[in-house]
C-alpha positions as CSV (number, residue, x, y, z in Angstrom):
1,M,5.7,22.0,-25.3
2,N,3.5,21.7,-22.4
3,K,5.6,20.0,-19.8
4,N,2.9,17.4,-18.7
5,H,1.4,16.7,-22.2
6,L,1.4,13.1,-22.5
7,Y,0.6,12.6,-19.0
8,K,-2.9,15.1,-19.3
9,V,-3.7,13.2,-22.4
10,F,-3.9,10.1,-20.7
11,M,-5.4,11.7,-17.3
12,G,-8.4,13.1,-19.3
13,I,-9.3,10.1,-20.9
14,V,-9.3,7.8,-18.0
15,S,-10.7,10.3,-15.5
16,A,-13.8,11.0,-17.8
17,G,-15.0,7.4,-17.3
18,F,-14.1,7.1,-13.8
19,L,-17.5,7.2,-11.7
20,A,-19.1,4.9,-14.4
21,S,-16.7,2.3,-14.2
22,C,-16.4,2.4,-10.7
23,A,-19.9,0.9,-10.2
24,Q,-20.6,-2.3,-8.3
25,Q,-20.4,-5.5,-10.4
26,S,-22.9,-7.3,-8.5
27,N,-24.0,-9.4,-11.7
28,P,-20.9,-11.8,-12.6
29,S,-21.3,-13.3,-16.0
30,S,-22.2,-16.7,-16.3
31,D,-18.8,-18.6,-16.9
32,E,-17.2,-16.6,-14.1
33,D,-20.4,-17.2,-11.2
34,N,-17.5,-17.7,-8.3
35,I,-16.9,-13.7,-8.8
36,V,-18.6,-12.0,-5.8
37,Y,-17.1,-8.5,-6.4
38,S,-15.0,-6.7,-9.0
39,V,-13.2,-3.5,-8.0
40,E,-12.8,-1.4,-11.0
41,S,-11.3,1.9,-12.2
42,P,-10.1,3.0,-15.5
43,A,-6.6,1.3,-15.3
44,I,-6.9,-1.7,-12.9
45,T,-9.5,-4.3,-11.9
46,I,-9.2,-6.4,-9.2
47,E,-11.9,-9.4,-8.9
48,F,-12.5,-11.7,-5.7
49,N,-13.8,-14.9,-5.6
50,K,-16.0,-16.6,-3.3
51,Q,-12.8,-17.7,-1.1
52,L,-11.6,-14.0,-1.4
53,Y,-9.0,-14.8,-3.6
54,S,-8.4,-12.3,-6.4
55,R,-7.0,-11.8,-9.8
56,I,-5.7,-8.6,-11.0
57,S,-5.9,-6.9,-14.8
58,A,-4.9,-4.0,-16.1
59,N,-6.9,-1.8,-18.6
60,I,-3.9,0.8,-20.0
61,H,-3.9,-0.5,-23.7
62,G,-7.4,0.0,-24.5
63,G,-8.2,-3.4,-23.7
64,Q,-8.3,-5.7,-20.4
65,T,-5.3,-7.7,-19.7
66,K,-5.3,-10.3,-17.5
67,L,-1.9,-10.7,-15.3
68,D,-2.9,-14.1,-13.3
69,E,-5.3,-16.5,-12.2
70,F,-7.1,-16.1,-8.9
71,Q,-4.9,-16.9,-6.1
72,P,-4.8,-15.7,-2.4
73,S,-3.6,-12.3,-2.3
74,E,-4.2,-11.3,1.4
75,Y,-3.9,-14.1,4.5
76,V,-1.9,-14.5,7.3
77,V,0.7,-17.2,8.8
78,T,0.2,-18.8,11.9
79,H,3.2,-19.8,14.6
80,D,2.9,-23.4,13.1
81,G,3.9,-22.4,9.7
82,K,-0.1,-22.7,8.4
83,R,-1.3,-20.0,6.1
84,I,-4.9,-19.1,6.3
85,T,-5.8,-18.2,2.9
86,E,-9.6,-19.1,2.4
87,F,-12.0,-16.8,3.7
88,T,-15.7,-17.8,2.8
89,F,-17.2,-14.9,1.4
90,T,-19.9,-13.1,4.0
91,D,-20.8,-9.7,2.9
92,K,-19.8,-6.3,1.0
93,K,-20.3,-2.6,1.6
94,T,-19.7,0.1,-1.0
95,S,-19.6,3.9,-0.7
96,D,-18.2,7.1,-1.6
97,I,-15.1,8.5,-0.4
98,N,-13.6,12.2,-0.2
99,N,-10.4,12.4,1.7
100,E,-6.4,14.1,1.2
101,L,-6.1,11.8,-2.1
102,G,-9.5,12.9,-3.7
103,Q,-13.1,11.5,-4.8
104,G,-13.2,8.0,-4.9
105,T,-15.4,4.8,-4.1
106,Q,-14.7,2.3,-1.4
107,V,-15.5,-1.5,-0.8
108,A,-15.4,-3.3,2.4
109,I,-15.3,-7.1,1.6
110,S,-15.6,-9.9,4.5
111,G,-15.4,-13.4,4.9
112,I,-14.6,-16.1,7.6
113,S,-12.0,-18.9,7.8
114,A,-12.6,-22.4,9.1
115,E,-10.5,-21.4,12.0
116,G,-13.0,-18.7,12.9
117,L,-10.9,-15.8,11.8
118,T,-13.0,-12.9,9.9
119,K,-11.1,-10.9,7.0
120,T,-12.2,-7.5,6.1
121,T,-10.3,-6.0,3.2
122,V,-11.0,-2.6,2.4
123,V,-10.4,-1.7,-1.2
124,S,-10.2,2.1,-2.3
125,T,-9.7,3.7,-5.8
126,Y,-9.8,7.1,-6.7
127,Q,-10.1,9.6,-9.8
128,R,-6.9,11.0,-9.1
129,Y,-5.1,7.8,-9.5
130,P,-6.6,5.7,-11.9
131,T,-4.0,3.0,-11.8
132,M,-4.0,2.6,-8.4
133,A,-6.0,0.7,-5.7
134,F,-5.2,1.1,-1.8
135,F,-5.7,-1.8,0.6
136,E,-6.4,-2.0,4.4
137,V,-6.7,-5.4,5.9
138,S,-8.0,-6.1,9.4
139,Y,-8.6,-9.7,10.8
140,T,-10.5,-10.5,13.9
141,N,-10.6,-13.7,16.1
142,T,-14.2,-14.5,16.0
143,G,-13.7,-18.3,17.1
144,A,-13.4,-20.0,20.4
145,D,-9.5,-20.6,20.3
146,N,-6.6,-18.3,20.3
147,I,-4.9,-17.7,16.9
148,K,-1.0,-16.9,16.8
149,V,-0.2,-14.9,13.9
150,T,3.3,-14.6,12.8
151,K,3.0,-12.7,9.7
152,W,0.5,-11.0,7.3
153,V,0.8,-10.7,3.7
154,N,-1.0,-8.1,1.7
155,N,-1.2,-7.8,-2.5
156,H,0.4,-11.1,-3.3
157,Y,0.1,-11.1,-7.2
158,A,1.8,-13.1,-10.1
159,L,2.6,-11.6,-13.2
160,I,3.0,-14.1,-16.2
161,P,5.3,-13.6,-18.8
162,E,4.6,-12.5,-22.1
163,D,4.3,-15.2,-24.8
164,S,6.6,-13.3,-27.0
165,T,9.5,-13.0,-24.7
166,S,12.7,-13.3,-26.8
167,D,15.8,-15.3,-25.6
168,S,17.9,-12.2,-26.1
169,Q,16.1,-10.4,-23.3
170,P,14.9,-11.2,-20.3
171,A,11.2,-12.1,-19.1
172,Y,10.9,-9.2,-16.8
173,W,12.8,-5.8,-15.2
174,S,12.5,-4.8,-11.6
175,Y,13.0,-1.8,-9.4
176,Q,13.5,-3.1,-5.9
177,G,13.7,-0.3,-2.9
178,A,15.7,-2.1,-0.5
179,S,19.2,-1.4,0.7
180,Y,22.3,-3.9,0.8
181,E,25.7,-4.1,2.0
182,D,26.8,-4.9,-1.5
183,R,25.3,-1.9,-2.9
184,R,23.6,-3.8,-5.9
185,D,21.6,-2.6,-8.6
186,W,18.2,-0.9,-7.8
187,V,16.8,-1.7,-11.1
188,T,17.7,-5.3,-12.5
189,P,16.6,-7.9,-15.1
190,I,14.6,-10.8,-13.6
191,T,15.3,-14.5,-14.8
192,K,14.4,-17.8,-13.5
193,G,16.0,-18.6,-10.3
194,Y,15.6,-15.1,-9.0
195,S,14.7,-14.3,-5.4
196,Q,15.1,-11.1,-3.2
197,Q,13.7,-10.3,0.2
198,N,13.6,-6.6,0.3
199,Y,13.1,-6.0,3.9
200,M,12.8,-2.3,5.0
201,G,14.7,-3.0,8.3
202,M,18.5,-3.5,8.6
203,N,20.3,-6.0,6.4
204,A,23.2,-5.6,7.6
205,S,24.6,-3.8,10.6
206,D,24.8,-0.4,9.1
207,Y,23.0,-0.9,5.7
208,G,18.9,-0.9,6.0
209,G,15.8,1.1,5.3
210,G,14.8,2.1,1.6
211,T,11.9,3.1,-0.4
212,A,8.8,0.3,0.2
213,I,8.0,-0.4,-3.1
214,V,8.7,-3.5,-5.1
215,D,7.9,-3.0,-9.2
216,L,7.8,-5.9,-11.7
217,W,7.4,-5.2,-15.3
218,R,7.6,-6.9,-18.7
219,K,7.9,-5.3,-22.2
220,D,4.0,-4.6,-22.3
221,I,2.8,-4.1,-18.8
222,G,4.2,-3.9,-15.2
223,L,2.9,-4.4,-11.6
224,A,3.6,-2.5,-8.4
225,V,2.9,-2.9,-4.6
226,G,4.0,-0.9,-1.6
227,H,3.1,1.0,1.4
228,V,1.9,4.3,2.1
229,E,2.1,5.0,5.6
230,T,3.9,8.2,6.6
231,S,6.4,6.7,8.7
232,P,8.8,3.5,7.8
233,K,7.7,0.4,8.9
234,L,9.8,-2.6,8.8
235,V,8.1,-4.5,6.0
236,S,9.3,-6.9,3.2
237,L,8.5,-7.0,-0.5
238,P,9.6,-10.1,-1.9
239,L,10.4,-10.8,-5.2
240,N,10.7,-14.3,-6.4
241,Y,10.8,-16.1,-9.8
242,P,11.7,-20.1,-8.7
243,Q,12.9,-22.1,-11.4
244,D,9.8,-24.4,-11.0
245,Q,7.3,-21.6,-11.3
246,A,5.8,-20.3,-14.4
247,A,5.4,-16.5,-13.5
248,A,7.3,-14.1,-10.9
249,T,5.5,-13.0,-7.7
250,I,5.4,-10.0,-5.3
251,Q,3.9,-9.2,-2.4
252,I,4.3,-6.7,0.7
253,E,4.5,-8.8,4.2
254,L,5.6,-7.9,7.8
255,E,6.7,-10.6,10.4
256,K,5.4,-10.1,14.2
257,N,4.2,-12.4,16.5
258,T,0.4,-11.5,17.4
259,E,-1.7,-13.5,19.5
260,L,-5.1,-12.9,18.8
261,K,-7.7,-14.1,21.6
262,T,-11.5,-14.2,20.8
263,G,-12.6,-10.4,20.0
264,D,-9.0,-9.4,19.2
265,S,-8.4,-7.9,15.8
266,L,-5.1,-7.1,13.7
267,K,-4.7,-4.7,10.8
268,T,-2.1,-4.1,8.1
269,V,-0.4,-1.1,7.2
270,Q,-2.4,0.5,4.5
271,T,-0.7,-0.9,1.1
272,F,-1.1,-0.5,-2.3
273,V,-1.1,-1.8,-5.9
274,N,-0.4,-0.1,-9.2
275,V,-0.5,-1.0,-13.0
276,H,1.5,0.5,-15.5
277,H,2.9,1.0,-19.0
278,K,6.7,1.0,-19.4
279,D,9.0,0.7,-16.7
280,Y,8.6,1.7,-13.1
281,Y,9.0,5.6,-13.2
282,A,5.0,5.7,-13.5
283,T,4.9,4.1,-10.0
284,L,7.1,6.3,-8.3
285,K,5.5,9.4,-9.9
286,N,2.2,8.1,-8.5
287,Y,4.1,7.2,-5.4
288,R,5.5,10.3,-4.8
289,N,2.3,12.3,-5.2
290,V,0.3,10.1,-3.2
291,M,2.6,10.7,-0.3
292,A,2.6,14.4,-0.9
293,D,-1.2,14.5,-0.5
294,K,-0.5,12.8,2.5
295,G,1.7,15.5,3.9
296,L,4.9,14.5,2.8
297,K,6.2,17.1,0.0
298,M,9.7,17.6,-0.9
299,A,11.3,20.5,0.4
300,D,11.8,23.7,-1.8
301,I,15.0,23.7,-4.0
302,P,17.8,26.8,-4.0
303,D,19.1,27.7,-7.1
304,S,22.4,26.9,-5.8
305,A,21.3,23.1,-5.4
306,Y,21.8,23.0,-9.4
307,D,25.7,24.3,-9.2
308,P,28.7,22.0,-10.2
309,I,30.7,20.6,-7.7
310,W,34.3,20.5,-6.9
311,C,35.0,18.0,-3.7
312,A,38.3,17.9,-1.9
313,W,38.1,14.1,-1.3
314,G,40.6,13.5,-4.0
315,Y,42.9,14.6,-1.1
316,D,41.5,12.1,1.0
317,R,41.5,12.3,5.1
318,N,44.9,13.4,5.3
319,F,44.6,16.6,3.3
320,D,46.7,19.5,3.8
321,V,44.8,22.7,3.9
322,D,47.1,24.8,1.7
323,E,46.7,22.1,-1.2
324,V,42.6,22.3,-1.1
325,L,43.1,26.1,-1.0
326,G,45.7,25.9,-4.1
327,T,43.0,24.0,-5.9
328,L,40.0,26.5,-5.7
329,E,41.3,28.9,-8.3
330,K,41.6,25.9,-10.8
331,A,38.1,24.8,-9.9
332,K,36.8,28.4,-10.5
333,E,38.4,28.4,-13.8
334,M,36.9,25.3,-14.9
335,G,33.3,26.5,-14.1
336,L,33.0,24.6,-10.7
337,E,30.8,26.3,-8.3
338,W,30.9,24.6,-4.9
339,A,34.1,23.5,-2.9
340,V,33.4,20.9,-0.7
341,L,35.8,20.1,2.3
342,D,35.4,16.4,2.9
343,D,36.3,13.7,5.9
344,G,39.3,14.7,7.7
345,W,38.6,18.4,9.3
346,Q,37.5,16.3,12.4
347,T,39.4,14.7,15.1
348,A,36.5,11.9,15.4
349,E,32.9,11.0,14.1
350,G,30.8,12.2,17.3
351,D,33.3,14.6,18.8
352,W,33.6,16.9,15.9
353,Y,36.4,19.2,17.3
354,L,38.6,20.6,14.8
355,D,41.8,18.7,13.9
356,R,44.2,21.4,15.3
357,K,47.1,19.9,13.1
358,K,44.9,21.5,10.0
359,F,43.5,24.0,11.9
360,P,45.6,25.2,15.0
361,N,43.4,28.1,15.9
362,G,40.4,26.0,15.6
363,D,36.9,28.2,14.8
364,K,39.2,31.3,13.8
365,D,41.2,29.0,11.3
366,M,38.2,27.5,9.9
367,Q,36.2,30.9,9.3
368,A,39.1,32.3,7.4
369,F,39.3,28.8,5.4
370,V,35.4,29.3,4.5
371,S,36.5,32.9,3.5
372,K,39.0,32.1,1.6
373,I,36.6,29.5,-0.6
374,N,34.2,32.5,-0.9
375,Q,36.9,35.1,-1.9
376,S,37.8,32.7,-4.7
377,G,34.5,32.9,-6.0
378,L,33.2,29.6,-4.7
379,K,30.3,28.5,-1.9
380,A,31.5,26.4,0.8
381,K,30.0,22.6,1.8
382,L,31.1,20.7,4.6
383,W,31.0,17.1,4.9
384,W,29.8,15.5,8.0
385,A,28.6,12.1,9.4
386,P,25.8,12.6,12.4
387,L,24.6,9.4,14.1
388,A,27.8,8.1,14.3
389,V,30.1,8.2,17.4
390,D,33.8,6.2,17.6
391,P,34.9,4.8,20.8
392,G,37.2,6.9,22.5
393,T,35.4,10.1,22.1
394,D,34.4,12.4,24.7
395,L,30.9,12.0,23.5
396,L,30.8,8.5,23.9
397,H,32.3,8.9,27.6
398,D,30.0,11.8,28.7
399,H,27.0,10.9,27.1
400,S,26.5,7.1,26.7
401,D,22.8,7.9,26.9
402,M,22.7,8.8,23.5
403,L,23.5,5.5,22.3
404,L,21.2,3.1,20.2
405,L,21.1,-0.2,21.9
406,D,19.4,-3.7,20.8
407,E,17.6,-6.0,22.8
408,N,20.5,-7.5,24.8
409,G,22.0,-3.9,25.5
410,A,24.4,-4.3,22.9
411,V,25.7,-1.2,20.8
412,Q,25.0,-1.0,16.7
413,D,27.8,-0.9,14.8
414,V,28.5,1.5,12.0
415,T,31.3,-0.6,10.4
416,W,33.0,2.2,8.1
417,W,34.3,4.3,10.7
418,N,34.5,1.9,13.4
419,S,31.7,3.7,15.4
420,F,28.5,3.1,17.0
421,Y,24.9,4.3,16.1
422,L,23.3,7.1,18.0
423,C,19.4,7.0,18.5
424,P,18.0,9.6,16.3
425,A,14.7,9.5,18.3
426,Y,16.4,10.6,21.5
427,E,16.1,14.3,22.3
428,G,19.8,14.4,23.3
429,T,20.8,13.2,20.1
430,I,18.7,15.9,17.9
431,E,19.5,18.6,19.9
432,Y,23.6,17.9,19.9
433,S,23.3,17.5,16.4
434,K,21.4,20.7,16.0
435,A,24.2,22.7,17.7
436,L,26.4,21.3,14.9
437,V,24.5,22.6,12.5
438,R,24.3,26.0,13.9
439,K,28.3,26.0,14.6
440,M,28.9,24.5,10.9
441,I,26.6,26.9,9.3
442,G,26.0,30.0,11.7
443,E,29.8,30.3,13.1
444,W,31.7,28.9,10.4
445,G,29.7,30.4,7.3
446,Y,29.3,27.0,5.3
447,E,26.5,27.5,3.0
448,G,25.9,23.7,2.4
449,L,26.2,20.2,4.2
450,K,27.3,16.8,2.3
451,I,25.9,14.5,5.1
452,D,27.3,10.8,4.5
453,G,27.0,7.5,5.4
454,Q,25.1,4.5,4.7
455,H,24.0,4.4,8.6
456,L,22.2,7.4,7.6
457,N,19.3,5.6,5.5
458,G,18.2,3.5,8.2
459,V,18.2,2.5,12.0
460,A,17.5,-0.6,13.9
461,P,14.9,-0.7,17.0
462,C,16.2,1.0,19.9
463,Y,16.0,-0.8,23.2
464,N,17.9,2.1,25.2
465,P,15.9,2.3,28.3
466,A,17.0,6.0,29.1
467,H,15.0,7.2,26.1
468,N,11.8,5.8,27.4
469,H,10.6,4.9,23.9
470,A,6.9,4.0,23.5
471,Y,8.1,0.8,21.7
472,P,11.7,0.0,20.3
473,E,10.7,0.9,16.5
474,E,10.1,4.5,17.4
475,S,13.9,5.0,16.2
476,V,13.0,3.3,12.7
477,E,9.7,5.6,12.3
478,K,11.1,8.8,13.7
479,L,14.6,8.9,11.6
480,A,13.0,11.3,9.2
481,E,11.7,13.5,12.1
482,F,15.7,13.6,12.8
483,W,16.3,14.9,9.3
484,E,13.8,17.2,9.4
485,E,15.2,19.0,12.4
486,I,18.5,19.2,11.1
487,I,17.3,20.9,7.4
488,K,14.9,23.5,9.7
489,T,18.1,24.5,12.0
490,A,20.2,24.8,8.8
491,Q,17.3,27.1,6.9
492,E,16.6,28.9,9.9
493,I,20.2,30.4,9.7
494,N,20.6,30.5,5.8
495,P,17.4,29.7,3.7
496,E,19.2,29.0,0.9
497,A,21.5,26.2,2.9
498,V,21.8,23.0,0.5
499,V,21.4,20.0,2.6
500,E,22.8,16.7,0.7
501,I,22.6,13.6,1.9
502,C,24.5,10.7,0.6
503,P,23.9,7.3,2.0
504,C,26.7,5.6,0.4
505,G,25.1,3.1,-1.9
506,T,21.9,2.2,0.1
507,S,18.3,3.0,-1.7
508,Y,17.3,5.9,-0.4
509,A,14.5,5.8,1.9
510,F,11.7,7.7,0.7
511,H,10.5,9.1,3.9
512,N,13.8,11.2,4.4
513,L,13.7,12.6,1.2
514,P,11.6,15.6,1.9
515,Y,14.3,16.8,4.3
516,M,16.9,17.4,1.6
517,N,17.5,19.2,-1.3
518,Q,19.9,17.6,-3.1
519,T,20.3,13.9,-3.8
520,V,23.4,11.9,-5.0
521,S,24.5,8.9,-6.9
522,S,26.0,8.0,-3.7
523,D,29.1,6.1,-4.3
524,P,28.1,4.5,-7.5
525,L,29.9,1.2,-9.0
526,S,29.2,2.0,-12.6
527,S,27.9,4.5,-15.0
528,W,24.5,2.3,-15.0
529,Q,24.1,3.0,-11.4
530,V,24.6,6.9,-12.4
531,R,22.0,6.7,-14.8
532,H,19.4,4.2,-13.2
533,K,19.6,6.1,-9.6
534,G,18.7,9.2,-11.6
535,K,16.0,8.1,-12.6
536,T,14.7,6.5,-9.7
537,L,15.5,9.9,-7.6
538,K,13.6,12.0,-10.0
539,G,10.7,10.0,-9.7
540,L,10.5,9.6,-6.1
541,M,11.9,13.5,-5.4
542,G,10.6,15.3,-8.6
543,D,10.9,15.8,-12.4
544,S,13.2,18.7,-12.2
545,S,14.9,17.6,-8.7
546,P,19.0,18.7,-8.2
547,Y,20.4,15.1,-8.7
548,Y,24.2,14.9,-8.2
549,G,25.9,12.3,-10.4
550,D,28.6,12.3,-7.6
551,H,32.2,12.6,-8.6
552,V,32.9,11.5,-12.5
553,E,35.9,9.6,-11.1
554,L,33.9,7.1,-9.9
555,S,31.7,6.7,-13.1
556,D,33.0,4.0,-16.1
557,N,36.4,4.8,-17.0
558,A,36.6,7.6,-14.3
559,N,35.5,10.1,-17.0
560,D,31.9,9.6,-17.8
561,F,30.4,12.9,-17.6
562,A,27.9,12.1,-20.3
563,S,25.8,9.7,-17.9
564,S,25.3,12.9,-15.5
565,V,24.7,15.3,-18.0
566,G,22.1,13.5,-20.3
567,I,19.9,12.4,-17.5
568,G,19.8,15.9,-15.8
569,G,22.3,15.1,-13.4
570,I,24.7,17.7,-11.6
571,V,28.3,17.1,-12.6
572,G,31.1,17.0,-10.0
573,T,34.8,16.3,-9.8
574,K,37.4,15.4,-7.3
575,F,40.4,16.1,-9.6
576,T,43.4,17.4,-7.7
577,M,46.5,19.6,-8.9
578,P,48.9,18.2,-11.5
579,S,51.7,18.3,-8.9
580,S,49.8,15.9,-6.2
581,T,51.6,13.1,-4.9
582,G,50.8,9.9,-3.2
583,A,47.1,8.6,-3.7
584,A,46.0,12.1,-4.7
585,A,48.3,11.8,-7.6
586,E,45.3,9.1,-9.2
587,F,43.0,12.2,-9.6
588,A,45.7,14.7,-10.9
589,L,44.8,16.8,-13.9
590,N,46.8,17.0,-16.9
591,E,46.5,19.0,-19.7
592,D,44.3,16.4,-21.7
593,K,42.1,16.0,-19.1
594,E,41.8,19.4,-18.0
595,K,40.4,20.2,-21.5
596,I,37.7,17.3,-21.1
597,W,36.4,18.2,-17.5
598,A,36.2,22.0,-18.9
599,K,34.0,21.0,-22.0
600,W,31.8,19.2,-20.1
601,I,31.1,21.3,-17.2
602,D,30.5,24.2,-19.6
603,I,28.4,21.7,-21.4
604,Y,26.5,21.2,-18.4
605,K,26.2,25.1,-17.2
606,T,24.8,26.0,-20.8
607,K,22.3,23.4,-21.0
608,M,21.4,23.3,-17.3
609,L,19.5,20.1,-18.0
610,P,18.6,19.2,-14.4
611,K,16.1,22.2,-14.2
612,G,14.0,20.7,-17.2
613,I,11.6,18.3,-17.1
614,Y,12.7,14.6,-17.1
615,L,10.2,12.6,-18.9
616,G,10.5,9.3,-17.5
617,E,7.4,7.5,-18.7
618,L,8.5,8.1,-22.4
619,Y,11.3,5.1,-22.2
620,D,11.5,1.8,-20.3
621,I,15.1,1.6,-19.1
622,G,15.1,-2.3,-19.6
623,F,13.1,-3.1,-22.3
624,D,13.9,-0.2,-24.8
625,L,17.0,-0.4,-26.6
626,P,19.2,1.5,-26.9
627,E,18.8,2.8,-23.1
628,T,17.2,6.5,-23.8
629,H,16.3,9.1,-21.4
630,A,14.4,12.5,-22.5
631,I,14.1,15.8,-21.0
632,Q,12.1,18.8,-22.0
633,K,13.5,22.2,-21.5
634,D,11.4,25.3,-22.5
635,D,10.6,24.3,-26.1
636,R,13.4,22.0,-26.7
637,M,13.7,18.3,-26.3
638,Y,16.7,16.4,-25.3
639,Y,17.7,12.6,-25.7
640,A,20.7,10.8,-24.0
641,F,21.0,7.2,-25.7
642,Y,23.6,4.6,-24.2
643,A,24.9,1.8,-25.5
644,K,28.2,0.1,-25.7
645,D,28.2,-0.3,-29.4
646,W,25.2,1.0,-31.4
647,N,24.3,0.9,-34.8
648,G,20.8,1.4,-36.2
649,E,17.6,3.2,-35.4
650,V,16.7,5.2,-32.5
651,E,13.3,6.8,-31.7
652,L,12.7,10.8,-30.8
653,R,9.3,10.3,-28.5
654,G,7.2,13.1,-27.1
655,L,7.8,15.7,-29.6
656,Q,5.0,18.3,-30.5
657,K,3.8,18.5,-33.8
658,G,6.3,20.1,-36.1
659,K,9.7,20.4,-37.6
660,Y,12.9,20.1,-35.5
661,Q,16.6,20.1,-36.0
662,I,18.5,17.3,-34.5
663,K,21.5,18.2,-33.0
664,D,24.7,16.3,-31.4
665,Y,25.1,18.9,-28.6
666,V,28.6,17.5,-27.4
667,N,30.3,17.4,-30.8
668,N,28.4,20.5,-32.1
669,L,27.3,18.9,-35.3
670,V,23.9,19.0,-36.9
671,L,22.5,15.6,-37.6
672,G,19.5,16.5,-39.6
673,T,15.8,17.3,-39.1
674,A,13.0,15.5,-37.7
675,V,8.9,16.0,-37.2
676,G,6.8,15.0,-34.3
677,P,5.2,13.7,-32.5
678,V,7.6,10.8,-33.0
679,A,10.4,10.7,-35.1
680,K,13.1,8.0,-35.9
681,L,17.0,8.6,-36.6
682,E,19.6,6.0,-38.2
683,T,22.6,6.4,-36.4
684,N,25.7,4.7,-34.8
685,F,27.7,5.4,-31.8
686,K,30.1,4.1,-29.1
687,G,29.0,4.7,-25.3
688,Y,26.7,7.6,-25.7
689,L,24.7,9.9,-28.0
690,L,23.3,13.1,-26.5
691,L,21.1,15.1,-28.8
692,E,19.2,18.7,-28.7
693,L,15.9,19.0,-30.9
694,I,15.5,22.5,-31.7
695,P,12.0,23.8,-33.2
696,I,12.2,25.1,-36.8
697,T,9.7,27.8,-36.9
698,D,8.6,29.0,-40.7
699,E,9.6,32.3,-41.7
């Protein structure tokens, strides 16, 4: 099966008519003579009226679906709270374009407000991205009085609910890319009264950053907005569905005080709108490809990034070296291939000296420890929490210049470890961290790093005068460059080094993703989080990217391997030996548990689904019931269904024409046959059903 079969068919249809459909609509119909311009591509239409309000329609069902009525979509807010939303149309200019996103069409639409503020909205569409439109908006004060702007807003749209919305399902589902201290779901249903600001800066002392996209969809159609700048910006992407409004709204905005004198201009960041069918995966995939065109391409993936993982965290920080070494043989016997030494090997965050109670001979003991892991047939990975420094450490005493400071000169707390932030944009921090990587990989011999902490995803603006920042937000915008230096340093020593960044429940910041080659569900609070985070990261990082489902002990019932295996996630565990006592006893193996763990690890290694193609556009994770995920690997299709208790029909989409054997590969049961391209199966299950569809060839 061609891995992009469905997508290529769609692209072939819509691209054929692109140039013709992007023609200027300068003769509006009589019943809509207020329209001054219509931006059209094969899948999206954006109409502007004489006040430069806009409305958006999607063209992805063989007909045009209007998503809402005209409303202010790009505007500014002044210091007194006034919204300047009406701009009387004055001019439009169209042109053909050809840049890193390919060939396309661009229009610049201008208008002027009663206050003398001239707005120019530049909208670009591209053949390569028929469901998207890109916006660059600027405002110039052409009046006599100064205008104090406190906020700009782009792409404010409403998505009216479907008329057929049932009481049993929400009006909408959403993906929201912001990070919060409560580690909330990234994918969630939306009902009346919902509101979330989705600020891309710090939403708590050490929780911030994220992916600047908000996606809202109903059962038949979806709408997303975001920005496509190549560095993080401190924007917000609020999603609101007030009790007294008929529709939910989304937008992208930035709050910043700017005084525009006569002749001064303000320019927004480059934003986008995307329309789609089914859930948010199509938006994430488009966004990933756009950002790759702009230079942010994902790292190469070594084969070892897909290997299953045992982590010593079951023994906690107070681990004994001998008990860790005593578990390696069992880990290898069960089919695991990585051994991770977790938190507790160091004296403190920041100093990163070896704890002499555990490694009395220092470097020599650590080298011997890694050697024993390798002799057991496992690869060694080491836990590390950079950008944090503890009170009382030598690093804080000797290098306070590395600290990230706020506008009052105060430190920024990393609450989990009672630490302080180091500034990632300061040369001293960068060089110190690179030297640690050279020690861990080059001297001690580790083949991978487990980089851990919710503070790694985003940082606050830095006002430390020792850093000579051009502007405080340099720390925010250059965090990704810090991670680039880390992975480059690791791979200069070992080109196959695996760099996992675990931002502890935060919503991964897209700009950091090119500088890691393994993601993780990052302390999931449920199996639902394991699954929807997996879908999200496959969308952002790649259909075959290595996503680790984290320790299975963090999943529902502490044993839900099915949620990782079924979605193409890497399996892992922090089991401890049967003789373990204290806190470690919670994760101790017994005979039954060992059989279950070994079975699932074997299934994972036999199928190796992360190396398949995750087909995220086939099923809607919110509206399709039961929850369904599909993976294509070679000529076979794999389906994962999840529900508390299901009794009914499931649909097998994305098949090639022809006949398939349907197999429950967990229980090794043949359930019948199916005929593509779409088949249905009557079934019942509790929790999950994992299927393999094997082509039947005529002899």
